[in-house]
Coordinates of C-alpha atoms in Angstrom, one line a residue:
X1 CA -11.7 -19.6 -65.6
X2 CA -14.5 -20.9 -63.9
X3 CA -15.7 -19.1 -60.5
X4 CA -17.5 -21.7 -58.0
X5 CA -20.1 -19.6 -55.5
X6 CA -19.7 -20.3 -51.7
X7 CA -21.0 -18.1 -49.1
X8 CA -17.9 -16.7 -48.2
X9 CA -17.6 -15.3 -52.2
X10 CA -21.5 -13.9 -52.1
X11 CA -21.5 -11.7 -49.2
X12 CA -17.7 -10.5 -50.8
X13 CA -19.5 -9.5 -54.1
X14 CA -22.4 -8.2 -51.8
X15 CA -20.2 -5.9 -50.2
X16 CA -18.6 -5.1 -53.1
X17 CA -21.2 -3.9 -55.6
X18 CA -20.9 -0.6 -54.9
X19 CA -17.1 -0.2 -55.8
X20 CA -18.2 -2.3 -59.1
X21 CA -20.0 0.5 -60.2
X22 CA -17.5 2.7 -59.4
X23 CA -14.9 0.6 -61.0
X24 CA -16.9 -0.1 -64.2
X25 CA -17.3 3.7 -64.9
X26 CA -13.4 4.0 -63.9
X27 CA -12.1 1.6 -66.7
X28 CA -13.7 -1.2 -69.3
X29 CA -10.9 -3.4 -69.3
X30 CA -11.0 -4.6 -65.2
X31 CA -11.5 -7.7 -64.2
X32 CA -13.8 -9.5 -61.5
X33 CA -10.5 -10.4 -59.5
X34 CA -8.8 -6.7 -59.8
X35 CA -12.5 -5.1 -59.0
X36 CA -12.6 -7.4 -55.5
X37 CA -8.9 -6.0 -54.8
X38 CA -9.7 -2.6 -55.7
X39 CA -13.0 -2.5 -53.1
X40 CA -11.2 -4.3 -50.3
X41 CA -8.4 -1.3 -50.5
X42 CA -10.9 1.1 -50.4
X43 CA -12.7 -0.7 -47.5
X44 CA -9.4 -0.8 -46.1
X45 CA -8.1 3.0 -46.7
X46 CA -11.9 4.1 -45.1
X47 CA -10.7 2.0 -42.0
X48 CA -7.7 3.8 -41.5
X49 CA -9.0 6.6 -42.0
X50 CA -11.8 6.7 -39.1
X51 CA -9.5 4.8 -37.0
X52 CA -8.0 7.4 -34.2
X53 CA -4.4 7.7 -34.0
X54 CA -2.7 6.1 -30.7
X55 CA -1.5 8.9 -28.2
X56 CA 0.6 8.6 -25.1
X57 CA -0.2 12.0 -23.4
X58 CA -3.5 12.2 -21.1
X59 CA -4.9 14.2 -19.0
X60 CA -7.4 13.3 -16.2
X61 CA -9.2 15.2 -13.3
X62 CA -10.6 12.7 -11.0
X63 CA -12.1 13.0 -7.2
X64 CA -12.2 11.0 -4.6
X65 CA -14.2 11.2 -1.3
X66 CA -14.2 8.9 1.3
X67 CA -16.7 8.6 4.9
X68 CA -16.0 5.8 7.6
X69 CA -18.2 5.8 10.5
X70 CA -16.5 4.2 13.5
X71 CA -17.6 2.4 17.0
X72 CA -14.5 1.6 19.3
X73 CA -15.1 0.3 22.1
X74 CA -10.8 -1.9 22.3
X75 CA -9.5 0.0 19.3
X76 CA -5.3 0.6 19.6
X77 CA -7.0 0.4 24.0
X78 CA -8.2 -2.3 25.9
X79 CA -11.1 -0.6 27.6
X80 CA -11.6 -0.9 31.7
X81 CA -14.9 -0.8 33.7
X82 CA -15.2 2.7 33.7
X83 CA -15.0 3.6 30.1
X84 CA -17.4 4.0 27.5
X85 CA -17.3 3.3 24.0
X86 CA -16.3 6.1 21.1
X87 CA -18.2 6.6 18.0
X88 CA -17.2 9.2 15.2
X89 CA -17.6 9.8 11.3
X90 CA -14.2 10.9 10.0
X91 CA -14.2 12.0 6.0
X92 CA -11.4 12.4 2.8
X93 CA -11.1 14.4 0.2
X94 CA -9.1 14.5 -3.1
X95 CA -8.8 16.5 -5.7
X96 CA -6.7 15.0 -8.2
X97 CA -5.2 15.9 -11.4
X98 CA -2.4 13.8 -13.7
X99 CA -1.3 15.1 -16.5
X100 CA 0.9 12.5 -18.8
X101 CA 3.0 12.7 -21.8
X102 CA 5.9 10.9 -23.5
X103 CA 8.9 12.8 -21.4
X104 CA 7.1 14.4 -18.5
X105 CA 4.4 13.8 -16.0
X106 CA 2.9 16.0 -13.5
X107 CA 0.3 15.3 -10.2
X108 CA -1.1 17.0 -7.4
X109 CA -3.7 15.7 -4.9
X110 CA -5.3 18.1 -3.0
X111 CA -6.7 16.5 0.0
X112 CA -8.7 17.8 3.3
X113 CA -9.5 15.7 6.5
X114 CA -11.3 15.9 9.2
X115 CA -14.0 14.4 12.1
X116 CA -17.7 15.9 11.9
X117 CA -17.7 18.5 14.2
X118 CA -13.9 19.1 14.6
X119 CA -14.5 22.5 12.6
X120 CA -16.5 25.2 13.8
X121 CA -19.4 25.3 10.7
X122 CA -20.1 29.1 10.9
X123 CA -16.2 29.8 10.9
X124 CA -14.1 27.1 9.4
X125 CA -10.6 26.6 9.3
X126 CA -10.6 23.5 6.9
X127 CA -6.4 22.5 6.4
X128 CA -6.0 21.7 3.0
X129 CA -2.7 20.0 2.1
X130 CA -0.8 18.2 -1.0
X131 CA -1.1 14.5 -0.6
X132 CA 1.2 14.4 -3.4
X133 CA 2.8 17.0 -5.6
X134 CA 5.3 16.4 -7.8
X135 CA 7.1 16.0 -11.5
X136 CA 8.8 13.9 -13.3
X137 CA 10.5 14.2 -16.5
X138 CA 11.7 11.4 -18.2
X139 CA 15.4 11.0 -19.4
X140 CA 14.7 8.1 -22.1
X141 CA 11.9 5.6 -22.3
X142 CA 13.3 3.9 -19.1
X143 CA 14.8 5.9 -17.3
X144 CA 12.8 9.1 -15.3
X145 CA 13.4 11.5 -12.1
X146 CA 10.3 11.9 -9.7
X147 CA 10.7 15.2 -7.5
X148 CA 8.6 16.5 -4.5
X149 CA 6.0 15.1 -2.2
X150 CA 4.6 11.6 -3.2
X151 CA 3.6 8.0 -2.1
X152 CA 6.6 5.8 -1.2
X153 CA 5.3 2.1 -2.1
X154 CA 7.7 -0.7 -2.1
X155 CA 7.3 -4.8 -1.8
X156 CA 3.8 -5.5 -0.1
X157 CA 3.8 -2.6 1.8
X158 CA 5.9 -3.5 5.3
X159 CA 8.5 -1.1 5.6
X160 CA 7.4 0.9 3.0
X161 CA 3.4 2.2 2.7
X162 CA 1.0 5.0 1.8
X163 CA -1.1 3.8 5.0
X164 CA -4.0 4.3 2.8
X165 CA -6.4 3.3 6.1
X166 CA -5.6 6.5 7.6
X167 CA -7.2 9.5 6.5
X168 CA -4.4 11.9 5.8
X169 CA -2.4 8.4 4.7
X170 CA 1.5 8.8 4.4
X171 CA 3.8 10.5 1.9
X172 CA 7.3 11.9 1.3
X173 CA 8.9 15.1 0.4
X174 CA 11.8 13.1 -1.7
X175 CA 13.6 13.0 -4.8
X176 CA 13.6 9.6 -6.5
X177 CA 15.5 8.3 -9.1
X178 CA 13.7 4.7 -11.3
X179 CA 15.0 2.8 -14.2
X180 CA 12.3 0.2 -15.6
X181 CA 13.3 -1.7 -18.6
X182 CA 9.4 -2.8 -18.9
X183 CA 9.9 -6.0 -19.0
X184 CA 11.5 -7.7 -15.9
X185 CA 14.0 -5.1 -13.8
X186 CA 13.1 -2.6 -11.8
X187 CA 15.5 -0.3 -9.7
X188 CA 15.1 3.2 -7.9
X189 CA 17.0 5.3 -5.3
X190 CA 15.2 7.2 -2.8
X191 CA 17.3 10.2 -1.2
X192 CA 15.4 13.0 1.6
X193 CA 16.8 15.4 3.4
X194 CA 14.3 17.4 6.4
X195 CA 14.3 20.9 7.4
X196 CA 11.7 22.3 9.5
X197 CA 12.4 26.0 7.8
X198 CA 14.6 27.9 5.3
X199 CA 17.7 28.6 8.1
X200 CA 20.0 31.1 7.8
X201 CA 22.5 28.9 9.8
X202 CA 22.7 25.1 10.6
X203 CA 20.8 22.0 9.8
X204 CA 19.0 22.1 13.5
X205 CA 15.8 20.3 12.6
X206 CA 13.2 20.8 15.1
X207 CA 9.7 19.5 13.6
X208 CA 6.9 20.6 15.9
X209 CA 4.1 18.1 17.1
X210 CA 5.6 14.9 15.2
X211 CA 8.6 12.8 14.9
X212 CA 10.5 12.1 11.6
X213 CA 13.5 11.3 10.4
X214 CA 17.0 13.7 9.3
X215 CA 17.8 12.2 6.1
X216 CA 16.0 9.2 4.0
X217 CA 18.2 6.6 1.9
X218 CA 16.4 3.8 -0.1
X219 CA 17.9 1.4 -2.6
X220 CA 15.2 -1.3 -4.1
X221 CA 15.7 -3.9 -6.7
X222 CA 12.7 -5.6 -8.3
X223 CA 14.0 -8.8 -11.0
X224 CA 11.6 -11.3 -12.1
X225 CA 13.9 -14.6 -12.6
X226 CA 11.2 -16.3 -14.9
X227 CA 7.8 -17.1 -14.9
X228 CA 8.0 -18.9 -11.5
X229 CA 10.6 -16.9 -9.7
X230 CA 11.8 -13.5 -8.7
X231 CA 13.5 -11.6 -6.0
X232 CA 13.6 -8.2 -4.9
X233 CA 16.3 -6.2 -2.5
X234 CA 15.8 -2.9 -0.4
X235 CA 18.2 -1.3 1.7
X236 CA 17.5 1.5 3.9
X237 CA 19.2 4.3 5.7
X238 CA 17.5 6.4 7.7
X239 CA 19.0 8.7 10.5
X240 CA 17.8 10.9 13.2
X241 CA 19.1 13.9 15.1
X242 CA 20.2 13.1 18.7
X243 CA 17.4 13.9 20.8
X244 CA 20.3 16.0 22.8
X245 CA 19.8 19.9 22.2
X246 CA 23.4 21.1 22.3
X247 CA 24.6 18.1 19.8
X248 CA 22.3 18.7 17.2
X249 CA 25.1 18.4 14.8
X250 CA 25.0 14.4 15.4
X251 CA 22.7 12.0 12.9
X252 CA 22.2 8.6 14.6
X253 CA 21.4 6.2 11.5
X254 CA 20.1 3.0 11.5
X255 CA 20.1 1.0 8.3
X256 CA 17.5 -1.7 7.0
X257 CA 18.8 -4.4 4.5
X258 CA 16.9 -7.6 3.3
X259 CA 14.6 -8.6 0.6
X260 CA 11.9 -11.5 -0.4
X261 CA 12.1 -14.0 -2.8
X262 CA 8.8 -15.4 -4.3
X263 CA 7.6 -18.8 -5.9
X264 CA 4.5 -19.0 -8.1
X265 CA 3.1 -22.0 -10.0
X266 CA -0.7 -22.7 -11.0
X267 CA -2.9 -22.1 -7.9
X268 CA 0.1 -21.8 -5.5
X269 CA 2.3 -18.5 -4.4
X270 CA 5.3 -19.0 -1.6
X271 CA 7.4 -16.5 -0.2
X272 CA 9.7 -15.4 2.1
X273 CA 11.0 -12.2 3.3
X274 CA 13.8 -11.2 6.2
X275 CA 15.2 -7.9 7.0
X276 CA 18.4 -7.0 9.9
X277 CA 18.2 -3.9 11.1
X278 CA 21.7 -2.1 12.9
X279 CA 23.5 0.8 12.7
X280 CA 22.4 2.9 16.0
X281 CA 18.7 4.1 17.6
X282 CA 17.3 7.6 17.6
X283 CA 18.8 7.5 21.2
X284 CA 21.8 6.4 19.8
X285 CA 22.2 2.7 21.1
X286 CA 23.8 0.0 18.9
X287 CA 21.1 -1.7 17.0
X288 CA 20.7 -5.5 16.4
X289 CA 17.4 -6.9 15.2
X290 CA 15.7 -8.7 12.7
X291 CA 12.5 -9.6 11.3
X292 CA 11.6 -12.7 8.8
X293 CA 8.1 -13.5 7.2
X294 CA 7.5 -16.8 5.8
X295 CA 3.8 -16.9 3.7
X296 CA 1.7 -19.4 1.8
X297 CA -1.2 -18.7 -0.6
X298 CA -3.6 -21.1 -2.3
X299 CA -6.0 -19.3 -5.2
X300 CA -8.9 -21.4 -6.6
X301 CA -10.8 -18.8 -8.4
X302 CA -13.4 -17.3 -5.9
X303 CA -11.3 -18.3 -2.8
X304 CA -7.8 -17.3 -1.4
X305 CA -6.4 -18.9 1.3
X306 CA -2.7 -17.4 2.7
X307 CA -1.5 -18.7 5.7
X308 CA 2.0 -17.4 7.1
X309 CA 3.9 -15.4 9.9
X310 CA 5.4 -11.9 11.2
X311 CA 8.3 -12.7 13.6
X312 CA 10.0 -9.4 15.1
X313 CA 12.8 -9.8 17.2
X314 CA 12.7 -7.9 20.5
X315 CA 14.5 -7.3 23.9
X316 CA 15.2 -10.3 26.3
X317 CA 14.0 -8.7 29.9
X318 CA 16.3 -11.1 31.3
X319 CA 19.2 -9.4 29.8
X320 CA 20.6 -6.3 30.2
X321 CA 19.4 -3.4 27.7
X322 CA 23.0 -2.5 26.5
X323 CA 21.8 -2.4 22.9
X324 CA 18.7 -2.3 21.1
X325 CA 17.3 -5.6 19.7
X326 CA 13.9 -3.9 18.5
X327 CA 13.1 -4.2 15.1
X328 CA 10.8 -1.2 13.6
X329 CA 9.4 -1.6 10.3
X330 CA 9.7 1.8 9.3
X331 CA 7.4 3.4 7.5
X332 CA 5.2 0.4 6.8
X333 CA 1.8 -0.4 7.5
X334 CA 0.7 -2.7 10.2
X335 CA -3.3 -2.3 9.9
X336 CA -3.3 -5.4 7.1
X337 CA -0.4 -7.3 8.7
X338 CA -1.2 -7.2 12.3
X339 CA -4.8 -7.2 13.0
X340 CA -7.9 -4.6 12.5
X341 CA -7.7 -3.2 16.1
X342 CA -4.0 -2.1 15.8
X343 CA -3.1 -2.9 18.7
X344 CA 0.6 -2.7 17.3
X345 CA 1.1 -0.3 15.5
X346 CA 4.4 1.8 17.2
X347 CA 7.4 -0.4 17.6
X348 CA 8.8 -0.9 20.1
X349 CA 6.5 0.6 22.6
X350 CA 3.3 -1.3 21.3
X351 CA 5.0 -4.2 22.6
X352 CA 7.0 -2.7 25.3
X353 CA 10.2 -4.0 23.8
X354 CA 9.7 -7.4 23.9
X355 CA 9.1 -8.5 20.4
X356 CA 6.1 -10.0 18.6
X357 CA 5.3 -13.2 16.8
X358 CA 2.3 -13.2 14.5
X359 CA 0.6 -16.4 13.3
X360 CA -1.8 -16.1 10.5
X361 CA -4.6 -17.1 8.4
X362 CA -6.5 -14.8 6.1
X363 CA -9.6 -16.7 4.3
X364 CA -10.9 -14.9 1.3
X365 CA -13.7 -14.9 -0.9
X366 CA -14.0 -12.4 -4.0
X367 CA -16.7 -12.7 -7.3
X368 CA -18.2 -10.3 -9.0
X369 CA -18.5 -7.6 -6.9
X370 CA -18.3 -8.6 -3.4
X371 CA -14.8 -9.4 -1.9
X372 CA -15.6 -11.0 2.0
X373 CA -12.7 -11.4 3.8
X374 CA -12.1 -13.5 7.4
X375 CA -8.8 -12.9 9.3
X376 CA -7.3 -14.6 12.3
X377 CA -4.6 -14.0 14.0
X378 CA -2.5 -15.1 17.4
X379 CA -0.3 -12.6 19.4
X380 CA 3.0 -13.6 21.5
X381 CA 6.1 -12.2 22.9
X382 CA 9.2 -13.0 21.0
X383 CA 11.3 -12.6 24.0
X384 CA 10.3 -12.5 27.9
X385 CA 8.8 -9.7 29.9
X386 CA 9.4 -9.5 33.5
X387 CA 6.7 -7.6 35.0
X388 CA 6.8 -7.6 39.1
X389 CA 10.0 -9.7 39.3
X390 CA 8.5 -12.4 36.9
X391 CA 8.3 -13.4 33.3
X392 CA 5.1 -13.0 31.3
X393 CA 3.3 -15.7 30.0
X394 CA 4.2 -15.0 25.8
X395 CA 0.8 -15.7 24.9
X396 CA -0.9 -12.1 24.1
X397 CA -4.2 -13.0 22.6
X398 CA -6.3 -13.9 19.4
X399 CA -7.8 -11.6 17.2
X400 CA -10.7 -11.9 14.7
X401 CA -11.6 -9.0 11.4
X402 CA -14.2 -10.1 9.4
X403 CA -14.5 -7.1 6.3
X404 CA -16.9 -6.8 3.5
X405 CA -16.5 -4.5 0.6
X406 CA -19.6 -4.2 -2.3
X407 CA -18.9 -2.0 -5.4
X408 CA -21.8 -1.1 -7.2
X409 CA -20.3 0.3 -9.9
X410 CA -16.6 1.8 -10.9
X411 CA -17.8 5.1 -9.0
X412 CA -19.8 3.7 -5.7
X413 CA -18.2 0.9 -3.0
X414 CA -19.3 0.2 0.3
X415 CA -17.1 -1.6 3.1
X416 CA -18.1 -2.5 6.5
X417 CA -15.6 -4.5 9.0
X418 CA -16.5 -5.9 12.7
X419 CA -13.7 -6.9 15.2
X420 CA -12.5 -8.6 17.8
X421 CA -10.1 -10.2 20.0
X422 CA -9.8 -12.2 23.5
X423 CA -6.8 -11.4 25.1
X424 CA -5.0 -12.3 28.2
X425 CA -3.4 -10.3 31.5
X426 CA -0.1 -10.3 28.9
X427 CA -1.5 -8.0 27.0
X428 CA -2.9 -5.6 29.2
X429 CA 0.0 -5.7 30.9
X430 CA 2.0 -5.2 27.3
X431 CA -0.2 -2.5 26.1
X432 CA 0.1 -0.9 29.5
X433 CA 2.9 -1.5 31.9
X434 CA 2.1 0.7 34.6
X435 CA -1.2 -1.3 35.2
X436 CA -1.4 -2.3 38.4
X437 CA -4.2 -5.0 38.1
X438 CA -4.0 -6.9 34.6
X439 CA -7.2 -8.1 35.6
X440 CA -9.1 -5.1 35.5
X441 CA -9.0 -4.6 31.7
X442 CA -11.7 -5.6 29.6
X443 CA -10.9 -9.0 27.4
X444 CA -13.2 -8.6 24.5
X445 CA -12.5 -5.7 22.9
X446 CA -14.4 -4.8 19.9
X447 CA -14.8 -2.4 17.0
X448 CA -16.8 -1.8 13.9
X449 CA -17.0 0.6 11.0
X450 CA -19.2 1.4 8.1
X451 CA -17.3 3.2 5.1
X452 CA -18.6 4.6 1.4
X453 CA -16.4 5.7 -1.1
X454 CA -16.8 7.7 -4.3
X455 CA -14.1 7.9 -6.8
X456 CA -16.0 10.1 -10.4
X457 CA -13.7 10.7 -13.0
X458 CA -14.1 14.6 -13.9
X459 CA -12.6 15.1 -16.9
X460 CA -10.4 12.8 -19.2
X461 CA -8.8 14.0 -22.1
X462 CA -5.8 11.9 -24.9
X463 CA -4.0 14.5 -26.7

């Protein structure tokens, strides 16, 4: 048999030459062609041997420490003539270990918070809390039970949200239930129960300096239809004791249900989400409200475009308040959705009961490492206020947040924002309805911040 040389066949023989040796010494009676097979298993056994066996535990410690330096001068408060403007540093930080294996995972985050100067430095009393602290073994590969105190995220954040923008954020002491077949189907069930202390007697629960609710109830569905569509359901019940001292035996619960169904196809993402809220208030009127958002995005590499909507039904000041057409979106987060300043952030007193519509458009431009973001928004009334015998004007304001975040590397980010809004006598007179001259409040409210954040991995270890 004739052998014809290419280059491929050199640099095999090349590599080969030493296992030809080998193989000479071995046996007389090989071939060239069972000499080449004979190397490549060796090559191929010497590869498997130095490669490291895939594991599926882990273990990492990581930290994470966060400084924002703020000047308000309109933050959440339209200013007046005689008040000056605010400026603080406020600071985070976690501690965070998760531990991972096949049927069991573990994390705690221990976090502290606080201003500059709120703690006496020669005799501190620094709280230190669990962000999160919880476990969750896993039944089978799909199926798993996550107990204690831990982020509740769900959908894009609106009714459910760790309000990561604050510095103590948000979490809940819950037992949680998730099936995910990994591929397309998602379901959990959320259930809470509160007690302010381990009673003897009763369920009177009497939490001290805050409001929450009883008991917690959460259904969500996630399916992804195909490559184009999918749909997701969450139902809520959440109820609170009557605010009534001698009927503490009474839960007044209001219940959530809706859902969103989204659209994606090249550059373009549509959506649209509604919720009606009913059942009864924490004061125990009949609830009937609702709340829809209609959204579109356009992506063309560095730039996003999403222009869309918030529309939260509220109380008509023309009609009698014999039930409560407030929608609340519960334990959401409003900083992204409604504007920088947070000027609404508690429903329905933000908006003194009348409802809110929230036109949008958020420009966006992300490459490398800068993401610059501009975001606009215009502020009405859903429904009409009567403020000295007449109806307001719906109009409320417009609003400007212009945001820029730099990371220099996977440990270092910097993010700066500046806002602003010009609003109208509406608004002061929403924000405040005990003002007795709308036109006293200052119409150009402002506010700025200057943020760093570190996030070092400590220690990371596959077992």
């Amino acid at each position: 048999m004739k052998l014809k040389l290419t280059p491929g066949l050199v640099l095999s023989l090349l590599l080969a030459l030493p296992f030809l040796s080998n193989a000479q010494d071995t046996t007389k009676t090989m071939t060239l062609s069972d000499s080449l097979r004979w190397a490549f298993a060796k090559l191929d056994s010497l590869k498997t041997a130095t490669t490291p066996a895939k594991t599926n535990n882990s273990l990492n410690v990581s930290f994470e420490f966060r400084t924002r330096s703020e000047y308000r001068y309109g933050y959440r408060v339209l200013p007046t003539e005689d008040t000056t403007a605010a400026f603080f540093t406020n600071q985070r930080g976690r501690l965070v270990l998760d531990f991972k294996t096949k049927r069991f995972d573990f994390r705690a985050s221990l976090q502290e918070t606080r201003v500059w100067g709120q703690q006496d430095g020669a005799n501190p009393t620094i709280p230190i809390t669990f962000f999160e602290l919880y476990a969750e073994p896993k039944i089978t590969d799909k199926f798993s039970v996550r107990l204690g105190r831990q982020r509740v995220i769900y959908d894009n954040q609106r009714l459910f949200a760790e309000n990561d923008w604050r510095a103590a954020a948000n979490a809940h002491d819950a037992v949680r239930l998730i099936y995910n077949n990994n591929r397309n189907f998602t379901t959990e069930f959320l259930a809470a129960y509160n007690q302010s202390a381990e009673n003897n007697l009763s369920t009177n629960y009497k939490p001290t300096g805050f409001n929450n609710y009883k008991t917690l109830l959460v259904h969500y569905l996630n399916y992804k239809l195909s490559s184009h569509f999918s749909f997701l359901t969450l139902n809520t019940a959440d109820g609170f004791q009557s605010a009534n001292p001698t009927d503490y035996t009474t839960t007044f619960m209001r219940f959530t249900s809706g859902g969103r169904l989204e659209y994606t196809a090249y550059n373009w993402y549509a959506t649209l989400s509604g919720y009606y809220q009913y059942g009864k208030d924490s004061s125990g009127k009949k609830l009937d409200a609702y709340y829809f958002q209609p959204e579109v995005k356009y992506n063309n590499k560095a730039w996003t475009f999403r222009l869309g909507m918030e529309y939260l039904s509220g109380h008509d000041g023309n009609q009698p308040a014999d039930k409560d057409n407030n929608f609340v979106p519960l334990y959401g987060v409003a900083h992204r959705f409604m504007g920088n300043l947070d000027f609404f952030t508690r429903f329905p007193v933000d908006v003194s009961s009348a409802g809110l519509i929230n036109p949008y458009l958020f420009i966006w431009y992300q490459k490398n490492k800068l993401f610059l973001r501009a975001e606009n928004h215009l502020f009405y009334t859903q429904k009409d206020y009567i403020y000295k015998n007449s109806p307001l004007n719906h109009y409320l304001g417009f609003e400007n947040d212009l945001r820029i975040n730099y990371k220099f590397n996977s440990m270092i980010e910097l993010e700066g924002g500046f806002s602003w809004a010009l609003v109208t006598n509406s608004m002061a007179v929403i924000r405040n309805p005990k003002i007795a001259e709308p036109e006293s409040a200052y119409k150009t409210p402002f506010w700025s911040y200057l943020s760093f954040k570190f996030t070092p991995t400590l220690a990371k270890l596959n077992f």
